[in-house]
Amino acid sequence: MQSVTTQIYDDILVILVNNPPVNALSWHVRQGLKDGVAEGLSDDAVKAIILRCDGATFIAGADITEFTQAPKEPDLFSTLDAMEKASKPIIAAIHGTALGGGLETALCCHYRIAVPSAKLGVPEVKLGLLPGAGGTQRLPRLVGVEAAATMCAGGEPVPAAKALQMGLIDRMAGETSLADEALAFAREMIAAGPRATRDLPVKGDAAAIEGVKAAGARKWAGFEAPYANLACVEAATRLPFDEGIAFERSEFMKLMMGSQSAAQRHIFFAERQAAKIDGLPKDLPLRDIQKVGVIGAGTMGGGISMNFLAKGIPVTIVEMTPENLDRGTGVIRKNYEASAAKGRFTGEQVEGMMGLLTPTLSMDDLADCDLVIEAVYESMEVKKEVFGKLDAICKPGAILASNTSFLDIDEIAAATTRPQDVLGMHFFSPANVMKLLEVVRGEKTADDALATAMAIGKKIGKVAVVAGVCDGFIGNRMLKPRQLEANKLLLEGATPQQIDKVHTDFGMPMGPFQMSDLAGVDIGWHRDEGRIENIRDALCAKGRWGQKTGKGFYDYDDQRRPTPSTEVATIIEEFRSTSNMQKREISDQEIIERTLYPMVNEGYLILEEGKAQRASDIDVVWIYGYGWPVYRGGPMFWGNLEGKGKIAEALERHGFAVAASLKAKA
Ligand code: 3H9
């Protein structure tokens, strides 16, 4: 099928793009655009040209899959040049999303009309890139320097109404009458003639860029692309158009050849790949989820419920005592109200969501739920009891999910007579914010139960990844060797702050000890047993349970700002001397080799055991669950860049058992 066709409506030629799924600018689309424009220009009866798309969206960008292939003619630049320099007016008629190269194409049209639901933007920065087809030079001419800088460096699309205000589009069409209104608009513009964006003067000056830079500084720490975007917009303020384009081109190529963009593009596809379950047909019928039950109204249960309520799905939440139930529902309300205060919801929406919540003290009220998620205390005995009860109460076909972060889903499933309906749905704290959802597939989990859990995960805005049953699943399992080694390094001479700094310099939001302090140093500590076997026990015995007690591996002030602790230093010294260890200098490189390389190793073990479907799923887990810097592409992608041979050698040198597949591929 041809991806670009043309049709004549009296004096107007319509070029129609149809390249599913997102009308990307693949080589054959570029060819079709070029041919379409040439056809319109050569036909004397044609007075204006419209560019419109079939399907769900206007052109959503360059074809990213072509980025790693040999270039194919015609290139985008000559295609767009021919459009902008055309002697007859060209009108872009926009619905869906005009993104990246798609918006740049629209900017090379002379006028733009869009439906109210359309969104326009240059999200290249999220792929570690910049709009490389003139976007950084044309936007400052059309919408001004500040708006262009914000759009390019931030990457957020703007809705049509705002685009109209900004001058990004010239006309708003009715939601369902774009084709007709574009024809009328095109006829209106025949007299006005073409208006090339490149010929417009740049609006505003470079000073505005500083404000955009300052506002984004925190979010962009470690990223190259936002700054390259800003440099290009700045160039537009001082260079003639053609020189600005040349500068943009060279900056684009630098980013394209760099590892950050490769990592970010990898994650773009990895995230979409993660949603696919190997061996299952795409059209497998799913179970209908109309109503959800959540057991436990603590931090996790409350956060989990909020996801469903926000999507209009009713939730029945169960607690053991009226106090806990009231506290839990109160926290949900407070969180929604705080979001409303920030303008994210209206008061009416908050009431709407709260109206979908049914608090109860009786598990019997879960009888009509299609999905029940248990978020109670992490104890196998407790979970088994809960699932035994659910088995008796829930309707046939209901999916019974545990939010456990490490327990054996198969053992939990065995407490029911319907293990095919049991699986894990492991949310990450805070569950209403963190995007990762590990969906744990038990030995007997039915295919449609798994596929339904993955789909509902997507519906509530999560990035869902399938994991197999093993201690800690994918994410927490990889955390374990990191923490073990970090603890050993303390005894050998490193400080918590040195180890944490290596991790934050790497781009992690926090290091292992900062994370421990945030999560609670006392998690898993057996207070009653009173044994002090390691540094962690000693910290707990002194009430150093982390941020919640104002002290953990660090001391905290009343604003939770950490400072290194002399008490912790003393505790470490004591353990070092009782363990007969010599303090030595630990290099940052050694910390990387002993805390990050073991994670890569564990990733290979997870793949060998079939507990993750693919390496890129592991990357997705770490990006969305633990804040691994996206510009490093996740531990498996990073491991490849670092070099498997180098990693295997270092791990062996440090005495680790190296995964066979890591060694084999080295
Ligand atoms: C660019 O334009 C550079 C320029 O400056 C020029 C430089 C010279 N290419 O997300 P979905 C696939 S850079 C190829 O699930 P949705 C995607 O992989 C580009 N494939 O749908 C998936 O495939 P599969 C700037 C693409 O409805 C399928 O389409 N543009 C592309 O939730 C459906 O995707 C962007 O960064 C692409 N450009 O969301 C926009 N885009 O079915 C990137 C998507 O096999 N795209 N695919 O898994 C998006 O943000 C979303 O896809 C969009 C639709 C909002 C459009």
XYZ file of C-alpha atoms and ligand atoms in Angstrom:
722
model
C 0.000 0.000 0.000
C 1.226 3.492 -0.810
C 1.937 5.530 2.300
C 1.261 8.886 0.624
C -1.533 9.573 -1.853
C -2.896 12.740 -3.428
C -6.350 13.880 -4.291
C -7.586 16.975 -6.121
C -10.539 18.955 -4.805
C -11.116 21.520 -7.581
C -8.241 23.965 -7.079
C -6.712 22.271 -4.006
C -4.381 19.279 -3.905
C -4.554 17.219 -0.718
C -1.490 15.158 0.167
C -2.628 12.361 2.490
C -0.151 10.411 4.617
C -1.072 6.923 5.761
C 1.834 5.196 7.462
C 0.561 3.364 10.542
C 0.894 3.299 13.468
C 2.006 6.933 13.911
C 2.597 8.258 10.379
C 6.348 8.509 11.020
C 8.487 10.110 8.319
C 9.868 6.883 6.859
C 11.795 7.189 3.575
C 8.719 6.337 1.485
C 6.713 9.061 3.256
C 9.439 11.597 2.485
C 9.391 10.473 -1.132
C 5.597 10.756 -1.183
C 5.693 14.287 0.267
C 8.275 15.388 -2.266
C 6.310 13.902 -5.145
C 3.031 15.318 -3.832
C 4.423 18.857 -3.618
C 5.953 18.562 -7.091
C 2.591 17.380 -8.435
C 0.786 20.338 -6.874
C 3.319 22.827 -8.206
C 3.317 21.464 -11.716
C -0.477 21.483 -12.076
C -1.652 24.975 -13.039
C -5.182 24.213 -11.861
C -3.898 23.680 -8.282
C -3.758 26.916 -6.309
C -2.938 25.585 -2.824
C -1.824 22.321 -1.189
C -2.995 20.665 2.031
C -0.950 18.140 4.017
C -3.191 15.877 6.087
C -2.881 12.437 7.701
C -5.076 9.392 7.943
C -5.352 7.301 11.097
C -4.962 8.333 14.717
C -2.484 11.145 14.289
C -0.637 13.706 12.216
C 3.041 12.842 11.608
C 4.481 11.895 15.021
C 8.111 12.364 14.044
C 11.032 10.960 12.145
C 11.032 7.177 11.901
C 13.218 6.322 14.870
C 13.824 2.809 13.585
C 15.718 4.351 10.641
C 18.236 6.062 12.944
C 20.375 2.957 13.167
C 20.126 2.121 9.454
C 22.025 3.442 6.436
C 20.468 6.755 5.283
C 17.820 6.420 2.593
C 16.919 9.004 -0.023
C 15.286 11.418 -0.115
C 16.579 13.100 3.033
C 14.194 15.064 5.202
C 15.958 18.397 4.638
C 15.546 18.516 0.892
C 11.954 17.315 1.281
C 11.106 20.067 3.749
C 13.061 22.672 1.808
C 10.975 21.940 -1.246
C 7.821 22.452 0.809
C 8.838 25.693 2.453
C 10.128 27.183 -0.792
C 7.030 26.149 -2.744
C 5.409 28.894 -4.778
C 1.872 27.893 -3.739
C 0.604 28.003 -0.163
C 0.818 24.703 1.741
C -1.455 24.158 4.741
C -0.843 21.547 7.439
C -4.111 20.098 8.749
C -3.330 18.637 12.146
C -5.093 16.080 14.353
C -3.659 13.784 17.029
C -0.022 14.608 17.709
C 2.305 16.663 15.525
C 5.568 15.717 17.129
C 9.254 16.165 16.385
C 9.890 15.892 12.659
C 6.100 15.968 12.290
C 5.848 19.444 13.768
C 8.955 20.457 11.839
C 7.147 19.382 8.682
C 4.163 21.469 9.715
C 6.525 24.418 10.310
C 7.693 24.084 6.711
C 4.105 24.362 5.584
C 3.040 27.977 5.287
C -0.043 27.826 7.499
C -1.419 25.454 10.117
C -4.940 24.486 11.138
C -5.652 21.984 13.919
C -8.483 20.319 15.810
C -8.927 21.219 19.515
C -7.667 17.823 20.737
C -4.406 18.083 18.773
C -1.072 18.365 20.544
C 2.046 19.871 19.072
C 5.582 19.490 20.310
C 9.206 18.654 19.821
C 9.879 15.759 22.230
C 13.279 14.868 20.714
C 14.969 15.893 23.961
C 13.356 12.844 25.572
C 15.238 10.718 23.070
C 18.454 12.559 23.931
C 18.166 14.564 20.690
C 17.024 17.947 19.403
C 14.642 18.847 16.592
C 17.142 18.366 13.794
C 15.020 19.381 10.839
C 14.992 23.094 11.524
C 12.750 23.101 14.593
C 15.201 24.999 16.775
C 15.522 27.708 14.105
C 11.914 27.992 12.978
C 10.216 27.889 16.380
C 11.916 31.084 17.668
C 10.662 32.802 14.515
C 7.119 31.619 14.992
C 6.523 31.487 18.756
C 9.444 33.502 20.157
C 12.689 32.602 21.868
C 11.354 31.811 25.335
C 8.512 29.551 24.180
C 10.819 27.858 21.670
C 13.448 27.244 24.353
C 10.812 25.802 26.689
C 9.368 23.545 23.997
C 12.730 22.296 22.720
C 14.521 21.755 26.027
C 11.468 20.509 27.951
C 9.926 18.424 25.195
C 6.352 18.772 26.471
C 3.736 19.138 23.738
C 1.294 22.052 23.838
C -2.448 21.629 23.336
C -4.055 23.226 20.282
C -5.681 26.088 22.213
C -2.320 27.174 23.574
C -0.704 26.638 20.166
C -3.226 29.075 18.708
C -2.416 31.658 21.375
C 1.308 31.235 20.764
C 0.995 31.571 17.011
C 2.087 27.994 16.424
C -1.148 27.353 14.537
C -3.201 29.906 12.630
C -6.664 28.444 12.853
C -8.688 26.059 15.001
C -11.030 23.636 13.224
C -14.000 21.780 14.656
C -13.113 18.407 16.113
C -14.754 16.456 13.298
C -14.564 18.863 10.377
C -10.838 19.227 9.788
C -10.867 18.030 6.169
C -13.563 20.514 5.093
C -12.285 23.427 7.142
C -8.760 22.885 5.846
C -10.101 23.154 2.291
C -11.849 26.414 3.106
C -8.777 27.761 4.902
C -6.530 26.797 1.990
C -8.784 28.684 -0.428
C -8.637 31.731 1.845
C -4.848 31.604 1.807
C -4.511 31.481 -1.965
C -4.545 35.265 -2.138
C -2.116 35.638 0.780
C 0.334 33.284 -0.905
C 3.092 31.242 0.729
C 4.638 32.482 3.993
C 7.946 30.775 4.739
C 8.689 30.490 8.456
C 12.397 30.944 7.757
C 11.705 34.473 6.455
C 10.107 35.650 9.698
C 12.284 37.593 12.163
C 13.242 35.879 15.441
C 10.971 37.117 18.232
C 12.592 38.005 21.564
C 16.223 37.718 22.567
C 18.670 35.256 24.059
C 18.290 36.582 27.612
C 15.045 34.616 27.994
C 16.970 31.360 27.608
C 18.727 31.878 30.949
C 15.425 31.692 32.784
C 14.469 28.469 31.017
C 17.894 27.031 31.851
C 17.621 27.948 35.520
C 14.110 26.496 35.787
C 15.207 23.175 34.268
C 18.598 22.839 35.967
C 17.558 20.304 38.597
C 15.644 18.075 36.243
C 18.342 18.155 33.597
C 21.321 17.318 35.810
C 23.505 14.880 33.914
C 21.597 15.224 30.616
C 23.316 16.654 27.535
C 20.355 17.141 25.216
C 18.436 19.944 27.006
C 21.526 22.139 26.871
C 22.216 21.356 23.220
C 18.594 22.324 22.486
C 19.059 25.639 24.280
C 22.342 26.298 22.466
C 20.555 25.881 19.124
C 17.713 28.236 20.074
C 20.332 30.724 21.246
C 22.116 30.353 17.891
C 18.892 31.334 16.152
C 19.061 34.718 17.893
C 22.446 35.612 16.399
C 22.974 33.628 13.200
C 21.353 33.959 9.792
C 18.876 31.147 9.138
C 21.153 28.940 7.035
C 24.022 29.192 9.513
C 21.626 28.420 12.369
C 20.496 25.325 10.489
C 24.117 24.246 10.005
C 24.748 24.688 13.740
C 21.597 22.727 14.584
C 22.707 19.966 12.225
C 26.108 19.610 13.830
C 24.650 19.620 17.359
C 22.068 17.020 16.287
C 24.762 14.742 14.877
C 26.853 15.043 18.048
C 23.881 13.937 20.137
C 22.929 11.225 17.693
C 26.418 9.690 17.831
C 26.602 9.903 21.632
C 25.738 7.246 24.189
C 23.013 9.273 25.948
C 20.699 9.365 22.956
C 21.403 5.718 22.178
C 20.377 4.943 25.774
C 17.236 7.068 25.654
C 16.141 5.630 22.310
C 16.764 2.161 23.699
C 14.450 2.924 26.613
C 11.752 4.328 24.302
C 11.502 0.974 22.542
C 12.217 -1.067 25.692
C 9.245 0.494 27.463
C 6.926 -0.461 24.606
C 8.470 -3.912 24.292
C 7.963 -4.576 28.007
C 4.195 -4.532 27.497
C 4.427 -7.562 25.220
C 4.171 -11.050 26.636
C 6.194 -13.556 24.655
C 4.143 -16.366 23.204
C 0.751 -14.750 23.799
C -1.343 -13.439 20.916
C -1.863 -9.667 20.923
C -5.631 -10.150 20.728
C -5.959 -12.588 23.647
C -9.351 -11.836 25.261
C -8.852 -10.066 28.584
C -10.884 -10.278 31.779
C -13.139 -7.334 32.437
C -11.989 -5.222 35.381
C -14.819 -2.967 36.546
C -14.187 -2.963 40.258
C -11.046 -3.364 42.323
C -10.508 -4.466 45.932
C -7.482 -3.456 47.960
C -6.612 -5.111 51.265
C -4.678 -2.826 53.579
C -5.125 0.935 53.824
C -1.519 1.654 54.797
C 0.924 3.592 52.654
C 1.007 0.921 49.940
C -2.690 0.030 49.919
C -3.692 3.686 49.877
C -1.253 4.544 47.093
C -2.384 1.555 45.018
C -6.052 2.540 45.419
C -5.344 6.096 44.262
C -4.174 4.832 40.859
C -7.520 3.176 40.153
C -9.686 5.945 41.575
C -7.874 8.471 39.400
C -8.909 6.460 36.336
C -12.534 6.250 37.448
C -12.365 2.641 38.622
C -14.240 2.016 41.910
C -12.178 0.615 44.781
C -13.289 -1.240 47.897
C -10.593 -0.867 50.540
C -10.442 -3.221 53.529
C -8.750 -2.687 56.897
C -8.802 -4.533 60.213
C -9.685 -1.638 62.540
C -11.844 1.481 62.130
C -8.863 3.637 63.186
C -6.619 2.266 60.436
C -9.402 2.530 57.903
C -10.095 6.157 58.803
C -6.423 7.026 58.820
C -5.892 5.345 55.427
C -8.838 6.993 53.691
C -7.869 10.308 55.334
C -4.397 10.082 53.820
C -5.856 9.380 50.359
C -8.063 12.455 50.650
C -5.177 14.569 51.918
C -2.982 13.490 49.008
C -5.669 14.294 46.460
C -6.342 17.650 48.102
C -2.633 18.470 48.037
C -2.630 17.709 44.292
C -5.735 19.839 43.861
C -3.974 22.707 45.634
C -1.217 22.421 43.010
C -3.859 22.650 40.291
C -3.663 19.029 39.179
C -7.303 18.295 40.056
C -10.395 20.383 40.676
C -12.235 20.086 43.998
C -15.010 18.377 42.081
C -12.638 15.766 40.707
C -11.333 15.074 44.211
C -14.889 14.461 45.429
C -15.544 12.306 42.377
C -12.556 10.101 43.127
C -13.352 9.875 46.842
C -16.912 8.956 45.890
C -15.582 5.876 44.093
C -13.893 4.637 47.287
C -15.770 2.214 49.552
C -14.013 1.727 52.897
C -14.958 -1.422 54.800
C -13.887 -3.636 57.674
C -15.234 -6.782 56.069
C -13.435 -8.842 53.459
C -16.849 -10.181 52.426
C -17.371 -6.874 50.642
C -14.764 -7.968 48.094
C -17.188 -10.538 46.673
C -18.052 -8.474 43.609
C -14.525 -7.250 42.791
C -12.882 -8.309 39.526
C -9.371 -7.744 40.827
C -8.224 -7.816 44.438
C -4.772 -6.581 45.410
C -3.475 -7.540 48.808
C -1.078 -5.077 50.455
C -0.747 -6.401 53.983
C 2.237 -7.162 56.205
C 5.060 -9.059 54.428
C 4.653 -12.436 56.117
C 3.974 -15.681 54.275
C 1.650 -16.864 57.041
C -0.432 -13.695 56.912
C -0.576 -13.719 53.108
C -1.649 -17.359 52.985
C -4.427 -16.664 55.430
C -5.619 -13.682 53.382
C -5.567 -15.650 50.115
C -7.402 -18.578 51.725
C -10.152 -16.144 52.721
C -10.200 -14.504 49.290
C -10.612 -17.927 47.715
C -13.793 -18.413 49.730
C -15.148 -14.890 49.146
C -14.251 -13.765 45.610
C -16.316 -14.470 42.540
C -15.056 -16.988 39.993
C -12.554 -15.478 37.553
C -11.540 -12.615 39.852
C -7.805 -11.954 39.714
C -6.160 -12.295 43.121
C -2.942 -10.307 43.313
C -0.316 -9.880 45.986
C 1.745 -6.721 46.297
C 4.544 -8.662 47.973
C 8.007 -7.387 47.100
C 9.789 -10.728 47.467
C 7.595 -13.613 48.707
C 6.920 -16.778 46.678
C 3.760 -16.219 44.625
C 3.426 -19.962 43.962
C 3.286 -20.693 47.684
C 0.674 -17.960 48.127
C -1.316 -19.341 45.161
C -1.245 -22.797 46.737
C -3.321 -21.415 49.616
C -6.216 -21.125 47.149
C -8.114 -23.589 44.973
C -7.582 -21.282 41.978
C -3.852 -20.727 41.477
C -4.556 -19.846 37.835
C -6.097 -16.569 39.061
C -3.213 -15.634 41.373
C -0.272 -13.412 40.449
C 1.906 -10.654 41.883
C 1.338 -6.958 41.288
C 4.336 -5.327 42.879
C 3.938 -1.556 43.080
C 6.757 0.730 44.124
C 6.464 3.307 46.856
C 4.895 5.858 46.667
C 2.534 3.670 44.666
C 0.487 6.540 43.257
C 3.627 8.170 41.872
C 6.189 5.542 40.876
C 5.629 4.293 37.352
C 6.946 0.758 37.662
C 4.706 -2.255 38.179
C 6.246 -5.727 38.318
C 3.590 -8.255 37.349
C 4.718 -11.576 38.752
C 3.746 -14.654 36.816
C 3.332 -17.721 39.006
C 3.854 -21.246 37.756
C 0.100 -21.710 37.317
C -0.978 -18.139 36.494
C -3.391 -18.212 33.554
C -2.297 -16.370 30.415
C -5.390 -14.165 30.375
C -4.955 -13.255 34.047
C -1.385 -12.169 33.339
C -2.340 -10.243 30.199
C -5.196 -8.543 32.069
C -2.894 -7.453 34.903
C -0.428 -6.032 32.361
C -3.218 -4.183 30.559
C -4.753 -2.733 33.715
C -1.247 -1.630 34.714
C -1.014 0.361 31.476
C -4.500 1.744 31.999
C -3.537 3.216 35.375
C -0.452 4.820 33.860
C 2.160 2.319 34.965
C 4.955 0.776 32.970
C 4.283 -2.899 33.622
C 6.969 -5.559 33.320
C 6.519 -9.335 33.600
C 8.728 -10.961 36.256
C 9.123 -14.580 37.309
C 8.896 -15.914 40.846
C 12.212 -15.480 42.662
C 13.416 -13.683 45.779
C 12.896 -9.971 45.098
C 11.695 -10.539 41.515
C 13.731 -8.360 39.136
C 14.314 -5.045 40.917
C 14.827 -5.958 44.556
C 16.760 -9.069 43.616
C 19.356 -6.862 41.924
C 19.412 -4.521 44.899
C 20.604 -7.262 47.200
C 24.145 -7.878 45.851
C 24.610 -4.114 45.652
C 23.729 -3.636 49.315
C 25.766 -6.618 50.510
C 28.838 -5.297 48.786
C 28.253 -1.717 49.922
C 28.148 -3.006 53.520
C 31.423 -4.883 53.042
C 33.048 -1.787 51.578
C 32.233 0.104 54.779
C 34.243 -2.395 56.779
C 37.116 -2.203 54.341
C 37.449 1.560 54.616
C 34.840 3.357 52.469
C 32.345 5.716 54.113
C 28.579 5.746 53.482
C 28.956 9.203 51.944
C 31.727 8.101 49.576
C 29.696 5.132 48.346
C 26.539 7.206 48.005
C 28.395 9.928 46.129
C 29.724 7.451 43.574
C 26.109 6.460 42.931
C 24.716 9.984 42.752
C 27.611 11.093 40.519
C 26.664 8.155 38.304
C 23.209 9.722 38.110
C 21.179 7.680 40.617
C 18.791 9.807 42.697
C 20.387 8.411 45.848
C 23.027 5.933 46.933
C 22.541 2.638 48.807
C 22.774 4.176 52.285
C 20.605 7.174 51.487
C 18.064 4.684 50.173
C 18.350 2.590 53.299
C 17.734 5.665 55.453
C 14.694 6.594 53.384
C 13.174 3.114 53.352
C 13.984 2.423 57.035
C 17.225 0.861 58.256
C 15.144 -1.332 60.562
C 13.333 -3.190 57.764
C 13.961 -6.863 58.461
C 15.710 -6.149 61.792
C 14.628 -8.523 64.545
C 14.436 -6.248 67.508
C 13.386 -8.937 69.967
C 16.323 -11.160 69.226
C 18.689 -8.389 70.346
C 21.567 -9.781 68.319
C 24.058 -7.300 66.915
C 25.809 -9.051 64.079
C 26.517 -6.264 61.677
C 26.661 -2.507 61.274
C 22.976 -2.360 60.424
C 21.996 -4.158 63.666
C 24.196 -1.783 65.642
C 22.550 1.231 64.047
C 19.096 -0.140 64.780
C 19.984 -0.887 68.402
C 20.897 2.795 68.801
C 17.593 3.918 67.347
C 19.207 4.882 64.053
C 16.294 3.631 61.958
C 16.693 6.136 59.186
C 15.010 9.411 58.264
C 11.922 8.557 60.308
C 13.921 8.699 63.559
C 16.103 11.598 62.403
C 19.186 9.412 62.180
C 20.370 6.367 60.280
C 23.544 6.080 58.268
C 23.403 9.892 58.337
C 22.219 12.457 60.873
C 19.234 14.509 59.715
C 18.163 18.013 60.656
C 14.518 19.014 60.979
C 14.319 19.517 57.220
C 15.670 16.042 56.594
C 19.003 17.328 55.304
C 21.709 14.696 55.858
C 25.146 15.165 57.385
C 27.794 12.470 57.964
C 27.507 10.971 61.449
C 30.399 10.586 63.878
C 28.404 7.951 65.771
C 28.112 5.868 62.593
C 31.833 6.336 61.903
C 32.578 5.009 65.398
C 30.255 2.026 64.956
C 31.981 1.175 61.668
C 35.428 1.492 63.331
C 34.351 -0.870 66.121
C 33.119 -3.480 63.690
C 36.269 -3.144 61.656
C 38.471 -3.826 64.646
C 36.378 -6.765 65.918
C 36.444 -8.205 62.386
C 40.243 -7.777 62.354
C 40.100 -5.783 59.161
C 42.628 -3.226 58.038
C 41.262 0.083 56.876
C 42.416 0.929 53.360
C 41.791 3.535 50.689
C 38.901 2.488 48.484
C 38.822 4.046 45.025
C 35.618 5.211 43.367
C 36.340 2.764 40.558
C 36.382 -0.112 43.042
C 32.991 1.016 44.348
C 31.620 0.912 40.817
C 33.114 -2.504 40.182
C 31.766 -3.939 43.415
C 28.336 -2.342 43.610
C 27.238 -1.741 39.996
C 28.928 -4.632 38.179
C 27.277 -7.218 40.497
C 23.909 -5.781 39.478
C 24.705 -6.437 35.830
C 25.810 -9.940 36.832
C 22.547 -10.516 38.683
C 20.680 -9.308 35.602
C 22.356 -12.016 33.539
C 21.446 -14.615 36.168
C 17.826 -13.426 36.065
C 17.797 -13.901 32.287
C 19.482 -17.301 32.526
C 16.766 -18.421 34.935
C 14.024 -16.999 32.714
C 12.790 -14.635 35.443
C 12.713 -11.722 32.981
C 11.563 -12.002 29.389
C 14.361 -9.892 27.967
C 17.327 -7.756 29.006
C 15.527 -4.539 28.098
C 12.771 -5.370 30.633
C 15.422 -5.304 33.355
C 16.482 -1.864 32.149
C 12.873 -0.678 32.280
C 12.551 -1.930 35.887
C 15.575 0.024 37.000
C 14.701 3.205 35.126
C 11.101 3.387 36.351
C 11.406 1.712 39.751
C 14.704 2.955 41.097
C 15.622 6.075 39.143
C 18.531 4.607 37.194
C 19.520 7.564 34.947
C 17.705 7.134 31.654
C 20.700 8.569 29.803
C 22.592 5.449 30.872
C 19.873 3.183 29.504
C 19.454 0.809 32.476
C 21.954 -1.668 33.956
C 21.949 -4.127 31.049
C 22.369 -1.447 28.372
C 25.063 0.208 30.470
C 26.756 -3.146 31.038
C 27.031 -3.579 27.275
C 28.545 -0.129 26.858
C 30.928 -0.675 29.743
C 31.975 -3.962 28.144
C 30.985 -7.424 29.273
C 34.593 -8.595 29.173
C 35.697 -5.776 31.439
C 32.850 -6.472 33.869
C 33.429 -10.230 33.966
C 37.159 -9.722 34.546
C 36.598 -7.238 37.381
C 33.997 -9.423 39.053
C 36.315 -12.421 38.970
C 39.129 -10.296 40.369
C 36.850 -9.351 43.275
C 35.877 -12.971 43.889
C 32.320 -13.008 42.497
C 30.733 -16.006 40.824
C 30.160 -14.656 37.319
C 27.027 -15.579 35.360
C 27.860 -18.018 32.556
C 26.105 -15.866 29.958
C 28.025 -12.773 31.023
C 31.299 -14.667 30.702
C 30.252 -16.390 27.497
C 29.353 -13.192 25.762
C 32.440 -11.422 27.047
C 12.571 13.195 15.300
O 11.512 13.479 14.847
C 13.861 13.778 14.799
C 13.613 14.948 13.921
O 13.904 16.130 14.612
C 14.327 14.872 12.625
C 15.771 14.772 12.666
C 16.476 14.736 11.349
N 9.275 6.132 14.841
O 3.808 4.950 21.799
P 2.888 3.971 21.164
C 5.940 3.107 17.306
S 12.703 12.071 16.553
C 9.085 4.810 14.733
O 2.671 2.679 21.848
P 0.666 5.758 21.586
C 6.124 2.542 18.699
O 7.397 1.971 18.855
C 11.025 11.552 16.833
N 8.176 4.137 15.482
O 1.477 4.640 20.793
C 5.012 1.520 18.754
O 5.448 0.383 18.049
P 4.966 -1.079 18.487
C 10.223 12.571 17.548
C 7.447 4.839 16.323
O -0.581 5.907 20.838
C 3.903 2.179 17.950
O 4.547 3.179 17.144
N 8.961 12.009 17.875
C 7.601 6.226 16.488
O 0.664 5.462 23.037
C 2.846 2.848 18.789
O 3.469 3.724 19.692
C 8.755 11.379 19.038
O 9.627 11.295 19.865
C 8.576 6.881 15.698
N 8.772 8.217 15.770
O 1.538 7.088 21.429
C 7.393 10.798 19.242
N 6.736 6.669 17.443
O 3.488 -1.091 18.310
C 7.514 9.387 19.745
C 6.042 5.575 17.840
O 5.715 -1.967 17.548
N 6.239 8.729 19.836
N 6.478 4.478 17.181
O 5.397 -1.226 19.924
C 5.343 8.952 20.827
O 5.525 9.795 21.681
C 4.117 8.105 20.851
O 4.407 6.940 20.101
C 2.825 8.749 20.292
C 1.720 7.679 20.193
C 2.399 9.877 21.229
C 3.070 9.297 18.910
